[in-house]
Every structure is written in structure tokens, then in C-alpha cells.
PDB file of C-alpha atoms and ligand atoms in Angstrom:
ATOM      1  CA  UNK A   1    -123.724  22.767 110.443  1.00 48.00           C
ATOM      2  CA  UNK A   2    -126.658  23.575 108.289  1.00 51.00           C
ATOM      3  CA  UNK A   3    -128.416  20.342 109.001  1.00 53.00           C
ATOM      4  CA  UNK A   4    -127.957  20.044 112.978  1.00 53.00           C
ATOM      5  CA  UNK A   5    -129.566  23.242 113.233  1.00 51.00           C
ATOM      6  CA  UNK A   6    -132.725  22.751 111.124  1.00 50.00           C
ATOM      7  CA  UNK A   7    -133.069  19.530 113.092  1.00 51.00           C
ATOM      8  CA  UNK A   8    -132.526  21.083 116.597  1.00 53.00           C
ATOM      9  CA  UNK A   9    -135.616  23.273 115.932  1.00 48.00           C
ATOM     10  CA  UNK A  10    -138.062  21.209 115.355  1.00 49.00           C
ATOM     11  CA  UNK A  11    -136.857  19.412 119.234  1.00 45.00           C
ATOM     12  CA  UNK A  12    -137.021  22.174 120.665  1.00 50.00           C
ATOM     13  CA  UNK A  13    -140.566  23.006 120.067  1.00 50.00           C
ATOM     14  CA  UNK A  14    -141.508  19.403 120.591  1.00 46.00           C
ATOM     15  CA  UNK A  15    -139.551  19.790 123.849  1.00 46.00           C
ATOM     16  CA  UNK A  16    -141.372  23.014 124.953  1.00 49.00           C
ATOM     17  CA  UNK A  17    -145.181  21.779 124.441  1.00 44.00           C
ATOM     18  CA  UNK A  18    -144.401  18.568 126.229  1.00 42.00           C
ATOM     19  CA  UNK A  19    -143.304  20.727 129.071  1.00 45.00           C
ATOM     20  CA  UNK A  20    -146.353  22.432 128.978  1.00 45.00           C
ATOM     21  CA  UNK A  21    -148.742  19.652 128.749  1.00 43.00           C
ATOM     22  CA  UNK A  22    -147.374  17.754 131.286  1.00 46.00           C
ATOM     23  CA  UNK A  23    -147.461  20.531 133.698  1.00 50.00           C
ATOM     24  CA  UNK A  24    -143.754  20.609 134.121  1.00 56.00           C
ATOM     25  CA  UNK A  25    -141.568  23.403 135.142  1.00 64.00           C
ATOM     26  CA  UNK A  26    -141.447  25.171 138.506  1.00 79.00           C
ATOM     27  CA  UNK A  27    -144.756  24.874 140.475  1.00 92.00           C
ATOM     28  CA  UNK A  28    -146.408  26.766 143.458  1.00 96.00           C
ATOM     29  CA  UNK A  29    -144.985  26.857 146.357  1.00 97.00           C
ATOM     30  CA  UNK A  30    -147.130  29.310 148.673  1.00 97.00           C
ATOM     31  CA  UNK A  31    -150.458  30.253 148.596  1.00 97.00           C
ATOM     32  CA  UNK A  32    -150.780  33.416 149.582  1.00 98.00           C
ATOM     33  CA  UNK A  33    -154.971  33.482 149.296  1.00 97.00           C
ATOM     34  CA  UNK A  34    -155.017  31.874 152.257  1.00 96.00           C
ATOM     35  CA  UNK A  35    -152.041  32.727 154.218  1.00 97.00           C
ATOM     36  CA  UNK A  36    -148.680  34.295 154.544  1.00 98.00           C
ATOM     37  CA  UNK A  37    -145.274  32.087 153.597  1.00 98.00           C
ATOM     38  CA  UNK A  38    -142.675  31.262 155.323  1.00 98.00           C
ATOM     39  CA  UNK A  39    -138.894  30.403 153.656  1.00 97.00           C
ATOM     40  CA  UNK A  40    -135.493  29.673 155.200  1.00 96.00           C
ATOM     41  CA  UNK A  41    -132.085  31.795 153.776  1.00 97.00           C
ATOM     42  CA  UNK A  42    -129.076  31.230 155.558  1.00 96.00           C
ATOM     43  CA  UNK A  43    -129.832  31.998 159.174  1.00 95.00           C
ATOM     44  CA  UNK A  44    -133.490  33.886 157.878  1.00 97.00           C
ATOM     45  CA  UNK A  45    -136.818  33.146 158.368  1.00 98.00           C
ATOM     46  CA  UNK A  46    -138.327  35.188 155.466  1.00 98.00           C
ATOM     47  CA  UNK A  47    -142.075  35.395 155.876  1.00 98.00           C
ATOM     48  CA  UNK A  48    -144.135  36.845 153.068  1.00 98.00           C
ATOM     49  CA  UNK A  49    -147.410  38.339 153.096  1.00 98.00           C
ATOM     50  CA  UNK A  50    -149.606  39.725 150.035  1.00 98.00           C
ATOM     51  CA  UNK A  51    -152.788  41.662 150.881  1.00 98.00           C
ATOM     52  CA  UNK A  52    -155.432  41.901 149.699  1.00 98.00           C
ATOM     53  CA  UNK A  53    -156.490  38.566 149.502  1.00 98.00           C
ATOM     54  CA  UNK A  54    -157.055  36.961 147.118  1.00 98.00           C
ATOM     55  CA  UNK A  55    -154.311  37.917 145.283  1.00 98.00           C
ATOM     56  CA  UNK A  56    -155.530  39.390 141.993  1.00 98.00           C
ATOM     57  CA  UNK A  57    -153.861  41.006 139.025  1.00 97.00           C
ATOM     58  CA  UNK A  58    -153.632  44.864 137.744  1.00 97.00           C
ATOM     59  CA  UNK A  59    -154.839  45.747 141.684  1.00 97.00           C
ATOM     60  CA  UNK A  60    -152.308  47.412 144.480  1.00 98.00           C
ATOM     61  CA  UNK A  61    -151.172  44.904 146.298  1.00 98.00           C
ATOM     62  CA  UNK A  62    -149.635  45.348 149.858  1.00 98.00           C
ATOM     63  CA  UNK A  63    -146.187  43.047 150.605  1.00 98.00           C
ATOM     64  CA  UNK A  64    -145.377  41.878 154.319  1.00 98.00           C
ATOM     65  CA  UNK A  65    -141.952  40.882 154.792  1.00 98.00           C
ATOM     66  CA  UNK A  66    -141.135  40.009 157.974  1.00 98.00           C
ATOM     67  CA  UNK A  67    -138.397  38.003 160.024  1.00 97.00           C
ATOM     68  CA  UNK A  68    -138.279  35.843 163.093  1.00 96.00           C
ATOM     69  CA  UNK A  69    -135.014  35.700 165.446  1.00 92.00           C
ATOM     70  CA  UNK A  70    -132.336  37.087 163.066  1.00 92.00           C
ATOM     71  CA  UNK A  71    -133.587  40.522 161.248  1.00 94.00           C
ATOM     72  CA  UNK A  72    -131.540  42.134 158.297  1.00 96.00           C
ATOM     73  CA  UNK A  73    -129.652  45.682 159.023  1.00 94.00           C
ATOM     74  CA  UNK A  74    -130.983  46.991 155.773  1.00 96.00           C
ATOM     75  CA  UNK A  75    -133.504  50.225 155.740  1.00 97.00           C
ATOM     76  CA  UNK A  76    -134.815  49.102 152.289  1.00 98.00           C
ATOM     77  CA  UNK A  77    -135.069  45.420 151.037  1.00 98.00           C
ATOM     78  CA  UNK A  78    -136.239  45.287 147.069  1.00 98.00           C
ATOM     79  CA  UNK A  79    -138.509  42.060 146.295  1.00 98.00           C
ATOM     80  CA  UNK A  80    -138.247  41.533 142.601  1.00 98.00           C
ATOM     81  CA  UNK A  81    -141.686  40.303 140.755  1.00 98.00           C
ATOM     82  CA  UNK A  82    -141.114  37.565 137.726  1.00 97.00           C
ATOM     83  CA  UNK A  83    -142.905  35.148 136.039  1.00 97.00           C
ATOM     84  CA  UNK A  84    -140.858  31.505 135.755  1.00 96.00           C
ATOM     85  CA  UNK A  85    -139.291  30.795 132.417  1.00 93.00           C
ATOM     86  CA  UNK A  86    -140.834  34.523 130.577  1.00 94.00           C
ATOM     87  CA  UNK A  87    -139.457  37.350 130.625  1.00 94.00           C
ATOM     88  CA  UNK A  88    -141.647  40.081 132.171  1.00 95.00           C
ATOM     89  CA  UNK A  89    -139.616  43.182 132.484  1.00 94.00           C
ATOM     90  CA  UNK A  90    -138.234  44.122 135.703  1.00 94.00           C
ATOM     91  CA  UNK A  91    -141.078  44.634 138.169  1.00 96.00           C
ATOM     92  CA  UNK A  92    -139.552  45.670 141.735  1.00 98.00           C
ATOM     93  CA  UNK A  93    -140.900  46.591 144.717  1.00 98.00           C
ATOM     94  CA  UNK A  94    -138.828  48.585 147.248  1.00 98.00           C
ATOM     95  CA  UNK A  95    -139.658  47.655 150.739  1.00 98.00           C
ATOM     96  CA  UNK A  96    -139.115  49.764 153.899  1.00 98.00           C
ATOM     97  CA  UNK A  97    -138.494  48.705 157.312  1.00 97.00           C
ATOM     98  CA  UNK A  98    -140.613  50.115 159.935  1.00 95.00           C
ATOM     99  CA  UNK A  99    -140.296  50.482 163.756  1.00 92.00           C
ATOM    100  CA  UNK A 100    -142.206  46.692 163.735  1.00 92.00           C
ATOM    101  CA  UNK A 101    -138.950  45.263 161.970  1.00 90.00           C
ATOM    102  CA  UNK A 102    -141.311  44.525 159.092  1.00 97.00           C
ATOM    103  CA  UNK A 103    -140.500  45.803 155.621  1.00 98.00           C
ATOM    104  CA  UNK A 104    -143.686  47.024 153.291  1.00 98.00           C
ATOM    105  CA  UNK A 105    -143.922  47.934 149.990  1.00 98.00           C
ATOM    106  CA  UNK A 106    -147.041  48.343 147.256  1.00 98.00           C
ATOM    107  CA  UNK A 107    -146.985  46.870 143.907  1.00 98.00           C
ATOM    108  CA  UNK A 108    -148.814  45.746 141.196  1.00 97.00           C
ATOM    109  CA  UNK A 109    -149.137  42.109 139.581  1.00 97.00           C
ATOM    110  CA  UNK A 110    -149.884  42.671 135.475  1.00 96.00           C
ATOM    111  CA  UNK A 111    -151.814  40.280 134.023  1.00 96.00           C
ATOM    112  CA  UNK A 112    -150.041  38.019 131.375  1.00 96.00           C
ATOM    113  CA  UNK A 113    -150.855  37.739 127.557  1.00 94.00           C
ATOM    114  CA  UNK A 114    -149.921  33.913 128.269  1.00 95.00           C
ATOM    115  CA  UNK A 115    -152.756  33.571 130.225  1.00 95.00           C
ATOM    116  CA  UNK A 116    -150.213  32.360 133.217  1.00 96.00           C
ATOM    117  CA  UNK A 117    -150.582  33.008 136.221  1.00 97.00           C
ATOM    118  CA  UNK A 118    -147.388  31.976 137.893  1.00 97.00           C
ATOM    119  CA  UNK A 119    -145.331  34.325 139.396  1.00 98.00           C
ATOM    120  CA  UNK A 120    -142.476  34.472 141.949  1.00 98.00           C
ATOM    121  CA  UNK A 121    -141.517  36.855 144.243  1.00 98.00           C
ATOM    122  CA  UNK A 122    -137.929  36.935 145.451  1.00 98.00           C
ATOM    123  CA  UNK A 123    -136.520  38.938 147.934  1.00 98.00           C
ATOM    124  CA  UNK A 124    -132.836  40.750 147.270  1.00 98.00           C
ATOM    125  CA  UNK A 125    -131.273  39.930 150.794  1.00 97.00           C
ATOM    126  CA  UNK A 126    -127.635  39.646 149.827  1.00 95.00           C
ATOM    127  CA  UNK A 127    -125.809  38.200 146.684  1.00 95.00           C
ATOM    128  CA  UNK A 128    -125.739  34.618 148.121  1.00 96.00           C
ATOM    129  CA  UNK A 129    -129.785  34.670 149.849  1.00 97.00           C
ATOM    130  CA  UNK A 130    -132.075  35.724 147.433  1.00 98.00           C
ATOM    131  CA  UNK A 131    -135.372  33.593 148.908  1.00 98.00           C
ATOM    132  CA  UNK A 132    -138.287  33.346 146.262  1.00 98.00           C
ATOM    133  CA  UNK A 133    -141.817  32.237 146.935  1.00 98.00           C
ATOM    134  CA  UNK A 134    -143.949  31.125 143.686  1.00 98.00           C
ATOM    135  CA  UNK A 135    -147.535  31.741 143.621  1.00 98.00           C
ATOM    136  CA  UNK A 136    -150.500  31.585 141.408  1.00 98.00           C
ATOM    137  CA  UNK A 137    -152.553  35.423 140.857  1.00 98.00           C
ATOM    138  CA  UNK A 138    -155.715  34.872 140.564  1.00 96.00           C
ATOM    139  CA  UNK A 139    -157.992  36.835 138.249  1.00 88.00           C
TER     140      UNK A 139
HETATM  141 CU1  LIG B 201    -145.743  36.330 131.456  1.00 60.44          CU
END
């Protein structure tokens, strides 16, 4: 009992920086610098846009989320803010729809003692669709 566990340990840690040297683990998928991004859910087409650009930490940040062809019923959608693999605390921001069919919401990206700069936004649709884009913040 004793033993497996000592040796487990020492794995583990062996496991984690060999993760992180080789750049594994969940990667960027949008780049929202340059543009908006656009996700299938289901029968969505989530686009998600982040202004200002470039997206920078500890600044207001505006989020876009708009639909095309099917649009959700909801008057609020909540897009929850996380950083793969750390736990950050739960940073949400509530979304309302407006008479475009977009929803908008303002929120803040903190800056992390890491020094990472991955983050992921996912929006709440339903218990099954929960779309997330991942995205580098830039200073
Ligand atoms: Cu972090």
C-alpha cells in the first residue's frame, strides 16, 4: 500500500513536466486577435467574438455571441471563462440577447501566476451543448 504510493508520485510528476515540455494538452483553437470563431453544437452555429482586439488580460473585454439559422429562446446565455487543466475560480459572464439576436456581455480575463495564457471560453447552451473555443490572451 505504502510502497505503490511513494512510487506513484514520483510518475506523476515525471508525467506532468513531460506534458509540459512537449507542448501537450489542449491547444488553441480560435484566434480571436484576428477574427471572430465559429463552432457547431447540435443544430448551432455558435460564433464568438472578443473585442478589443488583441485580446489582452486584466482589460474589459466585450463578448459577441451570435447564431446563424437556428437562434436559442434564451434572454440570457452565461459563457463560463477557464483556463485548461487549472483551476481558476469561476469566472462567468452573463450574456444578453438584444433585438440583433446577438447576446453581449463584458468581462475580464486575469492574468495567470503560471504565466499561461490559455484560456477557454464555453458557452452554457443546454446540459448536452456546451460549445468552448480555446484561445491564447495576450499580454
Ligand atoms: Cu491559471
Amino acid at each position: 500500500m505504502k510502497r505503490s504510493f511513494v512510487f506513484s508520485i514520483p510518475i506523476m510528476f515525471f508525467l506532468a513536466i513531460a506534458a509540459c515540455s512537449m507542448g501537450k494538452g489542449p491547444a488553441a483553437d480560435c484566434d480571436p486577435h484576428a477574427d471572430s470563431c465559429t463552432k457547431s453544437a447540435g443544430e448551432y452555429v455558435v460564433t464568438l467574438d472578443i473585442m478589443p482586439k488583441p485580446v489582452v488580460h486584466m482589460k474589459e473585454l466585450a463578448f459577441d455571441v451570435s447564431f446563424e439559422g437556428k437562434s436559442p429562446e434564451a434572454d440570457i446565455l452565461v459563457l463560463d471563462l477557464s483556463m485548461p487543466g487549472m483551476d481558476m475560480g469561476k469566472n462567468r459572464v452573463e450574456l444578453e440577447k438584444s433585438m440583433d439576436s446577438h447576446y453581449r456581455g463584458t468581462g475580464i480575463i486575469v492574468r495567470c501566476a503560471s504565466g499561461k495564457t490559455l484560456w477557454k471560453a464555453t458557452l452554457l447552451l443546454s446540459d448536452t451543448l456546451k460549445p468552448a473555443f480555446t484561445f491564447n490572451v495576450r499580454e
